[in-house]
Amino acid sequence: MKKKQLTNNSKVQQIQDHTTDNSDQTLSTNQGLKINNNQDSLKAGERGPSLLEDFILREKITHFDHERIPERIVHARGSGAHGVFKLTQSLEKYTKAKFLTEVGKDVPVFVRFSTVAGSRGSTDLARDVRGFAVKFYTDEGNYDLVGNNMPVFFIQDAMKFPDLVHAVKPEPDNEIPQAASAHDTFWDFISLMPESMHMIMWLMSDRAIPRSYRMMEGFGVHSFKFINNEGDVHFVKFHFKPKLGVNSVAWDEATKISGKDPDFHRRDLWEAIENGAFPEWEFGVQLIPEENENDYDFDLLDPTKLVPEELVPVQIIGTLTLNRNPDNFFAETEQIAFHPGHLVPGIDFSNDPLLQGRLFSYTDTQLSRLGSPNFHEIPINKSINTVHNNQRDGHMRQQIVKGKVSYEPNSIGGGCPFQAMMKDGGFTSHSERVDGTKVRARSQSFVDHYSQAKLFYNSQSEPEKTHLQKALIFELSKVTIPEIRERLVGQLSFINKDLASVVAKKVGVDVVKLKQPNGSIPADADPKSLQSKETEPSIAESKALSMKNTAKDSIESRVIGFIMEDGVNATDVRMLKSKLEKKGAEVQIIAGSLAPVTADDGTVFIPKHSLTSTASVCFDALYLCSGKGSVDILMNVENKPGTIHFVNEAYKHCKSIYFGKETEAIYKASHVATKTHNDPAIVNSEIKNADELFIKAIANHRVWELEVERNNPA
Ligand code: HDE
C-alpha cells in the first residue's frame, strides 16, 4: 500500500526538536563523555573484583534501575498515535473554542487507546471497556477529551470509583485473574449496584472485544457545556464514528488471539499507520440548549445515560485522522498525561458528579506517575501555545525563566506576565447560579437504572443478543458464590425476562424476584432489596446502538490470509491480490513453512507466516489459493491438520473463505462441506463474480447470523 503524505505541523516539529538519531554517532555517557569500551567493567586485574570508581558502569546501572515508572492505576495497557483533527463545519453559533470554529485548519492530536483493568503487559483482547483519549494541541492550549468506546459508565458518582476499580482488578489475596472481569469480586459489586446495569449491557456486548482500535466508536461520556461569544450555553455530548464501521471479534476468537498475539490491537494500529492506511473517524456532537435541560426522562448529568440519537441527532463537524506512529513508546505513549480539566475557552464542565470527581484525580495521578509538577514540560504534554506564568522550580524543571520576578502583581517585571483580557481569549468559567443545601446525597432524577439497559438490549440484532447472553453466562460461570450469580440474574430480570432465564439456567440458579427500593444503598440494607424503579425507555429501539447498522462498505486495511504452497497458481494469486490491494486490503501469505514458495510459472512468493506461527484468528478472511500442487502439499501428513484447522476455525468465526480452483480436497475435508447452503461468505472460484462476492463479504465483516449453522468443534 502506498504511504499517504504525512501532515506536518507545529506539534510534530516540537516533538522532533527533542528526538535523537543515534545513527553514525559514538556511544557516550549522559555527560557527553565518549565511551570506548561498553563490554567490560573496571576491575582490579582481569579476574579481580570490580572497582567502585567505575562511574561509567554505575551511571549505566543506576539509570537502568530507575527505568520504570508506576503504570496507570487504570488504563495501564494502551497504545497511541499522532494525528490531525480537521474541522469541516464551524460551531461558532455554539462555542467560542477556536479549534471548533476555524474550518479546514489542521489541529495536531495524540490519541491513546487502552484497556482499563489489565496491567501494562496484559493482553489486548480482554473483555473490557476501551479508553479513547484525545489530546488536541490547539492554539489556545491543550484540550483533552478523555473518553471511552462506550457512551455510559458503571457508576454515577466519583465516590464509587475506587470501589469499582478494586472490584474489577485482580483479587487482592492471590492477584488472580489478570485483565478479566469474570471473577467473584467484580460481580459481587455489580450485583449490588443497579446503576451499573446499562453499562453492563455494553460491557457484555461485543463492543468490549473490538476487532481493532480503528473500528471503535469514541464517546466523551459526560455532558459538557459549550459557551459561545454571547455567553449562551448548550449541553454537548461528543462522538467519534469510525469510517471503517464498528466491528468486533467473536469471544472464542478473543481468547485465542490473547495467546497467539496478545499485542493484536497494538500491532494492528501500528501496522495500519506504517502502511499508510490512516485510521479515520468522523467527529460529531449532540447539542442541547441549556433551557431544554429538563426535557428528557433521564438526567443529562447522569453518566449512566446516553442521549438517544433519535432524540438528538449527532451532527458531524470534523475528521480525526491518525497518521504517524510515535518514535518512542515510553516518551510519548507512556508519558502522555491526560486530564478532563485541560480545557480551552468555549468549553466547560457540567455538574455530572462523576466528571466533577475526575477533575481532581488526573493531576494527582500524574504527580505520582511522572513524579513532578513539571510533567507538562515533557514534549508529548507540552502545549504548542507558549506558557508564561510565575510557577517555579520542582523536579526536572526544563524551562529557564529569565529575570528576578516570579510573582504578580509586580513592577520590576513591568507587571508581566499579565492577565489576558477576555478579548484576547482568556478562559472564563461559565457563570452559573448555584445554590442549595449542603448534602451528601444523590439526585432523585438518577434513580432509573433499567430503562436504558432495556433500550440497549432491545436495539441489538439477534446475533448481538446471543453474544451478550453468552458473555454473561461465561462471566457468571466463573463466579464461585451462587448467591452472587442469583443476585445478578435478579438484576437482569428487570431488563429482560428471557435474558434472565436463559442466563439463570446456564449458571445454575433461579430467577429470584428482588425487591425494589430506590438505587441508593443504605448501610443496613438487605442486598436483595437494592433495586431502583423499574421503568420503560421512552423509545423502543435506537439504531445507533447496534453495530449492525454501522458502515459496511470498505475492506480498507483488512488482513486477508492467502494459504499456498509450491505449485500454486500464480496468475490467480496475482489477480486477486491486486483487486484486494486496490481496495486497500492487505494480503499476507501463509505456507507450510517460511521457505519461499515457487509457483506454477516459477514466480517466487515469500510467506509472512507458517501454518504453525499464526492462526486464522489473526485474519479477516482466507483465500485457499488455486493449484493442485499447492493443495497436495497443504494436505500432506505434516500440513493437513494445520490447513484444515485454519479453515474450520475461520468458518466457526463466521469469516469469509474463498476456495480457489482445484481446492476440493481442502473443502471436502473441512466442516464447510457439511453445510454451505445460502452462505454468502463462502466463495467458490466457479461462481460468477466470485472476486466481487469475496470483497463484499469481507466488507460485511462476518456472517454472524449463520453462527449456529457454522458452529463446529474447531
Ligand atoms: Fe479515568 N482515570 N477516572 N475515566 N480515564 C485515569 O489517569 C478516574 C473515568 C479514562 O490514555 C487515570 O492518567 C476517576 C470515566 C481514560 O492516559 C486516573 C474516575 C472515563 C483514561 C483516572 C474516572 C474515564 C483514564 C489513570 C471517576 C470515560 C486513560 C492514569 C471519578 C469518560 C487516559 C491517568 C490515558 C485514566 C481516574 C472515570 C476515561 C487514575 C477518579 C467516566 C480513557 O486519574
JSON list of C-alpha atoms in Angstrom, two decimals, residues 142 203 210 287 421 488 604:
[
{"chain": "A", "resi": 142, "resn": "ASN", "atom": "CA", "xyz": [-4.26, 21.70, 25.14]},
{"chain": "A", "resi": 203, "resn": "LEU", "atom": "CA", "xyz": [-19.63, -4.49, 28.56]},
{"chain": "A", "resi": 210, "resn": "PRO", "atom": "CA", "xyz": [-13.22, -4.87, 19.25]},
{"chain": "A", "resi": 287, "resn": "LEU", "atom": "CA", "xyz": [-26.26, 19.71, 21.17]},
{"chain": "A", "resi": 421, "resn": "MET", "atom": "CA", "xyz": [-8.18, 40.39, 28.59]},
{"chain": "A", "resi": 488, "resn": "LEU", "atom": "CA", "xyz": [-27.13, -10.64, 39.24]},
{"chain": "A", "resi": 604, "resn": "VAL", "atom": "CA", "xyz": [8.56, -16.93, -6.02]}
]
